[in-house]
PDB file of C-alpha atoms in Angstrom:
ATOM      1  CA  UNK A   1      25.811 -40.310 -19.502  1.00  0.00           C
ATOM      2  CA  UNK A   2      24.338 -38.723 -16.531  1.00  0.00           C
ATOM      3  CA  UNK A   3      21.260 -36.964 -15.802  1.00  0.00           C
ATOM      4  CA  UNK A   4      23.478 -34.811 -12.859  1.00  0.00           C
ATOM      5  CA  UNK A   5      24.203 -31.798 -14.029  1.00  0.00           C
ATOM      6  CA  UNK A   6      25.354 -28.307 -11.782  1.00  0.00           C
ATOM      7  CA  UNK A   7      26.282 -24.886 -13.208  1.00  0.00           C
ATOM      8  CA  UNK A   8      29.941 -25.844 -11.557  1.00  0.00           C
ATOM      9  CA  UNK A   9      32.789 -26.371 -14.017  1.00  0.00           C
ATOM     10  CA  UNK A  10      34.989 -27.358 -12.093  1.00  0.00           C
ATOM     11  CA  UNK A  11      35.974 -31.421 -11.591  1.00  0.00           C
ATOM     12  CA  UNK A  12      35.428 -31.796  -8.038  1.00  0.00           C
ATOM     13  CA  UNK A  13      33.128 -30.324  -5.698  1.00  0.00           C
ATOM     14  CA  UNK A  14      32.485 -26.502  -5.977  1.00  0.00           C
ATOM     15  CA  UNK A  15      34.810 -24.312  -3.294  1.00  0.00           C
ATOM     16  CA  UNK A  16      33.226 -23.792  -0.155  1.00  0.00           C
ATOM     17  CA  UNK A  17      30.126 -26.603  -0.806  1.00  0.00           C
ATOM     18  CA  UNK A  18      30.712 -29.750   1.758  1.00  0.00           C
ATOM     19  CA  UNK A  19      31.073 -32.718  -0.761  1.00  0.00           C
ATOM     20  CA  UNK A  20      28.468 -34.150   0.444  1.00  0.00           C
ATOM     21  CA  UNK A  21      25.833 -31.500  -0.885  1.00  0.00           C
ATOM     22  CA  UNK A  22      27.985 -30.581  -3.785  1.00  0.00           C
ATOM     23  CA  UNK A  23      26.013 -30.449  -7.008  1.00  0.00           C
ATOM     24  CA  UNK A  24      27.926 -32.809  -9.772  1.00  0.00           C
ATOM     25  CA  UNK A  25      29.319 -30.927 -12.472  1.00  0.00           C
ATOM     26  CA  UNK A  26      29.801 -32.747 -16.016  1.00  0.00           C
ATOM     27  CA  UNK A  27      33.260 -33.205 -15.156  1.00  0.00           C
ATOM     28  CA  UNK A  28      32.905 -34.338 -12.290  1.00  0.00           C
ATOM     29  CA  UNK A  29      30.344 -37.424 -13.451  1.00  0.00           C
ATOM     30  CA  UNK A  30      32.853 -38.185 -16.380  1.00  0.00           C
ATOM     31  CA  UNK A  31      35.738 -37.865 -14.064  1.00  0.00           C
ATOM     32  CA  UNK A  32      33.752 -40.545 -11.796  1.00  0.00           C
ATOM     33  CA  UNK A  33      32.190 -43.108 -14.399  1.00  0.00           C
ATOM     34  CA  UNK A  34      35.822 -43.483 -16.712  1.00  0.00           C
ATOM     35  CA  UNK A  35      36.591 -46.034 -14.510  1.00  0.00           C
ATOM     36  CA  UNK A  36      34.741 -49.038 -14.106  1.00  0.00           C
ATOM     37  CA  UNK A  37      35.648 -49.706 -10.905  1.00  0.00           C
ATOM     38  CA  UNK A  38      34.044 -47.130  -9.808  1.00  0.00           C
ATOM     39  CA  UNK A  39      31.354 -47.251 -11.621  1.00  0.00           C
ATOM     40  CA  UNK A  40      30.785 -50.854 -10.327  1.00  0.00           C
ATOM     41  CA  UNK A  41      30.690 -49.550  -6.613  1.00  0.00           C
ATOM     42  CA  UNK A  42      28.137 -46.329  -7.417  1.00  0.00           C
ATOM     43  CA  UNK A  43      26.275 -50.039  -9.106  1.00  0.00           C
ATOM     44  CA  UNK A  44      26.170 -51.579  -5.868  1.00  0.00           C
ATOM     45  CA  UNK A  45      25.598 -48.643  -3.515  1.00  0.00           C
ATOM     46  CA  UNK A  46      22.667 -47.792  -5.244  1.00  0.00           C
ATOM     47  CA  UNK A  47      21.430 -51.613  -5.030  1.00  0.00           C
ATOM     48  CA  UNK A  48      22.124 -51.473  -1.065  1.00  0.00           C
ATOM     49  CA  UNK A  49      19.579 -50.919   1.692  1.00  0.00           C
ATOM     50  CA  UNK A  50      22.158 -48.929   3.119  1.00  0.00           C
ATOM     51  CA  UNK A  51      25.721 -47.867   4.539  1.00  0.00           C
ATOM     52  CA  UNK A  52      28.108 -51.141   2.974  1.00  0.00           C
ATOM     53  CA  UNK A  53      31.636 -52.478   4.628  1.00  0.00           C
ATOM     54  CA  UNK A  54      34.311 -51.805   2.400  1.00  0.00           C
ATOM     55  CA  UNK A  55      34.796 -55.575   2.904  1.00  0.00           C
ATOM     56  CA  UNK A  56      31.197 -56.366   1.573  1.00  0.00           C
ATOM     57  CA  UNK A  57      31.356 -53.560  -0.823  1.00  0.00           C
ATOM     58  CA  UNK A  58      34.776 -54.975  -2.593  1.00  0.00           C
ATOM     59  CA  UNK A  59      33.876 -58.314  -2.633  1.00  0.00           C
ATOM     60  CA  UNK A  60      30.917 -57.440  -4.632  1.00  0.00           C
ATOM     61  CA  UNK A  61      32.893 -55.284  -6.431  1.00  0.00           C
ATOM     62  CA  UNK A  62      35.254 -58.242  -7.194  1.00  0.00           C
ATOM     63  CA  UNK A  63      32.591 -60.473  -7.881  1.00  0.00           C
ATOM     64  CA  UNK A  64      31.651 -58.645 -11.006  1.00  0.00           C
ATOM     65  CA  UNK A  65      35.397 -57.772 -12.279  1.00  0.00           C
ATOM     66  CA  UNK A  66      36.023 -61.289 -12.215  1.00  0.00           C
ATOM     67  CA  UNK A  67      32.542 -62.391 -13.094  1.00  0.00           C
ATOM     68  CA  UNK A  68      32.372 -65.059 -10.888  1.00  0.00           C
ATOM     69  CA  UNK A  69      30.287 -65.752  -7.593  1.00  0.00           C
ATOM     70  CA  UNK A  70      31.295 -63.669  -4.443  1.00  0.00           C
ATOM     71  CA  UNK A  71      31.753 -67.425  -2.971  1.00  0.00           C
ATOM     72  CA  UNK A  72      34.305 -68.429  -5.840  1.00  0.00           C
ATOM     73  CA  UNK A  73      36.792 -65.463  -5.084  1.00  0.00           C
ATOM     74  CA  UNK A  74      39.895 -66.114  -3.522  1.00  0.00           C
ATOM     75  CA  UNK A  75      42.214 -64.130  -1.150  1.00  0.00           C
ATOM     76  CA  UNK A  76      43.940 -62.652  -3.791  1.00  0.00           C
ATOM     77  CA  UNK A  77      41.085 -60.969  -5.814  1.00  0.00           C
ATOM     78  CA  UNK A  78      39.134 -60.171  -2.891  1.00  0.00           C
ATOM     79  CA  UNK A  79      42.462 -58.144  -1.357  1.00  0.00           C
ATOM     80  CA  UNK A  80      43.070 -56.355  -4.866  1.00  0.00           C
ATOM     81  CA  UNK A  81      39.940 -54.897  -5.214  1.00  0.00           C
ATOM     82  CA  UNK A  82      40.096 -53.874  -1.311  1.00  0.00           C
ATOM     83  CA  UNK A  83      43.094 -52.111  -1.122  1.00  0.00           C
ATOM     84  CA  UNK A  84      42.382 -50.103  -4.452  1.00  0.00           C
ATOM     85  CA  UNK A  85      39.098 -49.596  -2.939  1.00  0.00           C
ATOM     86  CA  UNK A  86      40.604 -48.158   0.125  1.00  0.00           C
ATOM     87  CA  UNK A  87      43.993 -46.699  -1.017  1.00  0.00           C
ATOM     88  CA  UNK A  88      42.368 -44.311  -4.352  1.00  0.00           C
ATOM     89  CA  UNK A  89      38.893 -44.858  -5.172  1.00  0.00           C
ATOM     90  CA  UNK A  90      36.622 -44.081  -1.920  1.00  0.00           C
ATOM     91  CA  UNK A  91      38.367 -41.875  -0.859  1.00  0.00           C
ATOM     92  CA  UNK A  92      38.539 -39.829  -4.870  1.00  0.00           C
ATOM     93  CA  UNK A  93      34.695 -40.398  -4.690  1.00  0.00           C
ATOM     94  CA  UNK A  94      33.881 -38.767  -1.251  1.00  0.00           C
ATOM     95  CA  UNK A  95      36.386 -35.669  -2.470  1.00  0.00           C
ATOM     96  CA  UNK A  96      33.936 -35.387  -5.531  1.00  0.00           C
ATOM     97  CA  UNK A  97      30.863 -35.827  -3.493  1.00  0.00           C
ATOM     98  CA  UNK A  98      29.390 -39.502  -4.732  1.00  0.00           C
ATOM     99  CA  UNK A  99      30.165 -41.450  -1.465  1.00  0.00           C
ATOM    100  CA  UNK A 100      30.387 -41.145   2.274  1.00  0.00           C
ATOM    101  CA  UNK A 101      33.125 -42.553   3.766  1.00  0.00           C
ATOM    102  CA  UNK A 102      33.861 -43.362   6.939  1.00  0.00           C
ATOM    103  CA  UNK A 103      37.586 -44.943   7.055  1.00  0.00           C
ATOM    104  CA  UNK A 104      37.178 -45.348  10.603  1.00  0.00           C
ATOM    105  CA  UNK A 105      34.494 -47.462  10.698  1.00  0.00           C
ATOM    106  CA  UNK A 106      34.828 -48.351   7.548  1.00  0.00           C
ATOM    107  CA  UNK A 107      31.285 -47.965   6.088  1.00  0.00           C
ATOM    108  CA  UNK A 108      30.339 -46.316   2.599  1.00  0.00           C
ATOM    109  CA  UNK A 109      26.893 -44.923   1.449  1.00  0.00           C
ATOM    110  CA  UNK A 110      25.949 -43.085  -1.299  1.00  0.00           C
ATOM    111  CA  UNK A 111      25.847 -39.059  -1.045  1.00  0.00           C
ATOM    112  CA  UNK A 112      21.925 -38.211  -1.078  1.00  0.00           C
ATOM    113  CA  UNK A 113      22.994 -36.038  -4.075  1.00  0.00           C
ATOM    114  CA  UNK A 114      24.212 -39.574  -6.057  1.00  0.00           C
ATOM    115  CA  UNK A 115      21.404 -41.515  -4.421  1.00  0.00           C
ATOM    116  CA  UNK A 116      18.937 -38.918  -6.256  1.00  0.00           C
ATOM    117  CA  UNK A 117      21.078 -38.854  -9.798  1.00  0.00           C
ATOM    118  CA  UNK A 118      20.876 -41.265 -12.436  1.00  0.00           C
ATOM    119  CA  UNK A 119      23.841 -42.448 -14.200  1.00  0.00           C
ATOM    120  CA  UNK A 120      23.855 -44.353 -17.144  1.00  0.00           C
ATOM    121  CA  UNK A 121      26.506 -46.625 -19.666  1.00  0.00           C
ATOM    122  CA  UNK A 122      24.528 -47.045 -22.264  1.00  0.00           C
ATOM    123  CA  UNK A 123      27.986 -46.205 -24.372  1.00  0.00           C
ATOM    124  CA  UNK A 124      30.076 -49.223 -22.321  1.00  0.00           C
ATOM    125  CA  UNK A 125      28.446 -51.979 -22.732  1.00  0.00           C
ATOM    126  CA  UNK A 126      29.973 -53.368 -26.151  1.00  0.00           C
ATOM    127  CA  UNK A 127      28.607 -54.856 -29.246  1.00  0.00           C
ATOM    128  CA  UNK A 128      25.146 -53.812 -28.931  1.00  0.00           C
ATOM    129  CA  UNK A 129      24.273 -50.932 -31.573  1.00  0.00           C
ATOM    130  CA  UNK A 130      23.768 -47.401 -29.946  1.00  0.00           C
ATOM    131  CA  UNK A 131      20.302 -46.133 -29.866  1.00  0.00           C
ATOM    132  CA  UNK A 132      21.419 -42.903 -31.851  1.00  0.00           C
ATOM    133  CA  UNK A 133      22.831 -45.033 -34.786  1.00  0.00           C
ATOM    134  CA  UNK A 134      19.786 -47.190 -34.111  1.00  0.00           C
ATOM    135  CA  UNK A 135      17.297 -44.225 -34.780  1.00  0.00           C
ATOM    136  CA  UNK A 136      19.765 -43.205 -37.780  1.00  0.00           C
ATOM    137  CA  UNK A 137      19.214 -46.369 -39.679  1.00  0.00           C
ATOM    138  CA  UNK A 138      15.008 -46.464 -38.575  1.00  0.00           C
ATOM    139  CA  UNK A 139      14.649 -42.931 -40.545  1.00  0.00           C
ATOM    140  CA  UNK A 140      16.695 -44.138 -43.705  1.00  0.00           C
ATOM    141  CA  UNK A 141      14.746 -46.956 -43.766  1.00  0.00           C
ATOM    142  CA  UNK A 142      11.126 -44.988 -43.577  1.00  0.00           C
ATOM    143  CA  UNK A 143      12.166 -42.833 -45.781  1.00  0.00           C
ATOM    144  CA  UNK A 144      12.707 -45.045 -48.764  1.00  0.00           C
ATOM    145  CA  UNK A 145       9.321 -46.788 -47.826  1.00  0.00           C
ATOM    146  CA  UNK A 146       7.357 -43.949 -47.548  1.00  0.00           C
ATOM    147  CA  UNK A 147       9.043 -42.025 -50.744  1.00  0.00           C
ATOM    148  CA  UNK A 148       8.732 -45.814 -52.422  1.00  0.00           C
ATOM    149  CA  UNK A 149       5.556 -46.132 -51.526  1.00  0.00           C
ATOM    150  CA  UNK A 150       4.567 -42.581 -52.446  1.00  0.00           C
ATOM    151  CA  UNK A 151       6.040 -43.298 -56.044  1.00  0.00           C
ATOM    152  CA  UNK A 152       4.717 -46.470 -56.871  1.00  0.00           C
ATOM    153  CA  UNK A 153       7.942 -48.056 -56.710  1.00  0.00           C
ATOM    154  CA  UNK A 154       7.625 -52.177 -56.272  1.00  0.00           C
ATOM    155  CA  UNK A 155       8.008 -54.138 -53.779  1.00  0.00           C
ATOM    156  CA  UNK A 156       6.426 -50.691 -51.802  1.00  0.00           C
ATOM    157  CA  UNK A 157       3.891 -50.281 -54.142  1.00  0.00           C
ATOM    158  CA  UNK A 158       2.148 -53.292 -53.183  1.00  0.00           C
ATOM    159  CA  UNK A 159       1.601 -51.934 -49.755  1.00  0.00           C
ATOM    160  CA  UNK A 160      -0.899 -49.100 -48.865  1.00  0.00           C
ATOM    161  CA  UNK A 161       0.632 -45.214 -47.916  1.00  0.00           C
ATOM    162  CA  UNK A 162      -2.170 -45.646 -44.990  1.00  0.00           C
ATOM    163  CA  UNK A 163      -0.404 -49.310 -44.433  1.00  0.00           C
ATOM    164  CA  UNK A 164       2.703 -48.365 -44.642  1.00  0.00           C
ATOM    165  CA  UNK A 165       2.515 -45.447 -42.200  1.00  0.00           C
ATOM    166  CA  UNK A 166       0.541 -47.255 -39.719  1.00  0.00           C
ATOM    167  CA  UNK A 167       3.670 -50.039 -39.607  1.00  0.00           C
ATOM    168  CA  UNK A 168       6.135 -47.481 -39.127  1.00  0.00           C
ATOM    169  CA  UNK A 169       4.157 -45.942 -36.698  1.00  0.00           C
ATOM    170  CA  UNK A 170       4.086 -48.924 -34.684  1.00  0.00           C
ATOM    171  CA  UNK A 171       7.673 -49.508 -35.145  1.00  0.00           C
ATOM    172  CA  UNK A 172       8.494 -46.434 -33.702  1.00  0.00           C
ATOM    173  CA  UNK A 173       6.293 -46.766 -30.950  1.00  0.00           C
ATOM    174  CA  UNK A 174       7.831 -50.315 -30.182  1.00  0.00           C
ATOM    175  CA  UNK A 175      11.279 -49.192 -30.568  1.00  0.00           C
ATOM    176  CA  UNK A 176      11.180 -45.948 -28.500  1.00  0.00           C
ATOM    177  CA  UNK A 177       9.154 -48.363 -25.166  1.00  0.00           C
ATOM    178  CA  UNK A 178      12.614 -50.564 -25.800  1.00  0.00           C
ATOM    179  CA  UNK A 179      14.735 -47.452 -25.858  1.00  0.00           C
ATOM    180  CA  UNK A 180      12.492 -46.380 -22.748  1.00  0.00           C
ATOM    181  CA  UNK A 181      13.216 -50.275 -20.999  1.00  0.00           C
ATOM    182  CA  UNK A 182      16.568 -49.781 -21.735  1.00  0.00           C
ATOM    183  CA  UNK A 183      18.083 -46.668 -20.590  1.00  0.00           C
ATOM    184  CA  UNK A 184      15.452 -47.257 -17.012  1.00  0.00           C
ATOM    185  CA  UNK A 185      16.539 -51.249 -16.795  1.00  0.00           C
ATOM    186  CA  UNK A 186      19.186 -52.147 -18.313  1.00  0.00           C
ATOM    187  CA  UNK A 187      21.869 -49.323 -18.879  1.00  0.00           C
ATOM    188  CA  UNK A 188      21.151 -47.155 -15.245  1.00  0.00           C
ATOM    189  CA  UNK A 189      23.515 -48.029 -12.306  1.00  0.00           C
ATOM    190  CA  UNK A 190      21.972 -49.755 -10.091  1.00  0.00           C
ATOM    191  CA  UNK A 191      18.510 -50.986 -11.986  1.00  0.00           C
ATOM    192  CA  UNK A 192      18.940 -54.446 -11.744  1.00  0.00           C
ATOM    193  CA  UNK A 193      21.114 -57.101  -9.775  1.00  0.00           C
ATOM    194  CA  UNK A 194      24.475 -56.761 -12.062  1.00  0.00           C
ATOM    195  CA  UNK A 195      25.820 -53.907 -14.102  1.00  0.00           C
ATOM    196  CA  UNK A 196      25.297 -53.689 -17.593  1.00  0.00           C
ATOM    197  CA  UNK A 197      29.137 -54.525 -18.541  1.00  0.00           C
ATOM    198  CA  UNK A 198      28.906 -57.857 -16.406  1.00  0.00           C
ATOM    199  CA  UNK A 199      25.818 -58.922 -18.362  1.00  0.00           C
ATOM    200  CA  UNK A 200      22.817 -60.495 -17.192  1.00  0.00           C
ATOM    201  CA  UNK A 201      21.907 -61.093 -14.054  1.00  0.00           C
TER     202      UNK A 201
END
């Protein structure tokens, strides 16, 4: 899900290491992205020039839960997200190292060692097919065309072997750049104006 990784076990940040400079351990990531909330505000930190208001960060935050314009939120929503914002999640996410948070002042950035990390949700997203099953069904499907074609078995006999491994070839190659576009685009926090759960921008 992540491309963090740390030689820590641990869930949080490793004993003596500030969190700031902790290095993520597996837990740690999964611990962080199981809730969308959070993973919605690691979306918009890393979309941010810089430090966000808690106020700005959770009505962006909000914007996306409810999918609907930051502009179309009302009291209510906006104070939900807020005060779950500020009462658990920030302050869960600078223990673990993802976030600084300044409660006085009441600014968050990302930790330099989450502004460096990718994370993605490529398993979140629902109803689209996962690339692993995706690649499952690609080599079934070559290899009753190239063992058809190999045999002489119709309709594969009526295409070239040369033919017919040039096209899967080229299907391969065209699948993996889409596998490539959407892992980097679509599926990593942050890539592009809304999270992958929201849909598109």
């Amino acid at each position: 899900m992540s491309e963090a990784q740390a030689p820590s076990a641990a869930g949080g940040p490793a004993d003596g290491d500030d969190p700031a400079d902790a290095v993520f351990s597996r837990d740690a990531v999964l611990e962080m992205l199981s809730n969308q909330r959070r993973r919605f505000v690691i979306h918009a930190l890393k979309r941010a020039d810089g430090p966000m208001s808690v106020s700005d960060l959770a009505e962006r935050v909000a914007s996306w839960e409810y999918d609907k314009p930051v502009e179309q939120l009302d009291h209510r929503e906006r104070k939900r997200v807020r005060n779950a914002l500020r009462q658990f999640h920030l302050s869960k996410m600078a223990e673990y190292g993802f976030i600084d948070f300044d409660a006085r002042r009441g600014t968050v950035s990302l930790s330099e060692e989450a502004e460096r990390a990718n994370f993605y949700v490529d398993s979140l997203t629902g109803g689209d097919i996962p690339w692993g099953v995706y690649y499952l069904g690609f080599s079934a499907v070559a290899l009753v065309a190239v063992t058809g074609t190999s045999m002489g078995v119709p309709p594969f006999s009526w295409v070239s072997p040369s033919a017919c491994g040039v096209f899967l070839t080229v299907a391969l190659l065209v699948s993996s750049v889409g596998h490539c576009y959407d892992n980097y685009y679509r599926m990593r926090l942050g890539a592009r104006e809304k999270p992958a759960e929201v849909g598109d921008p």
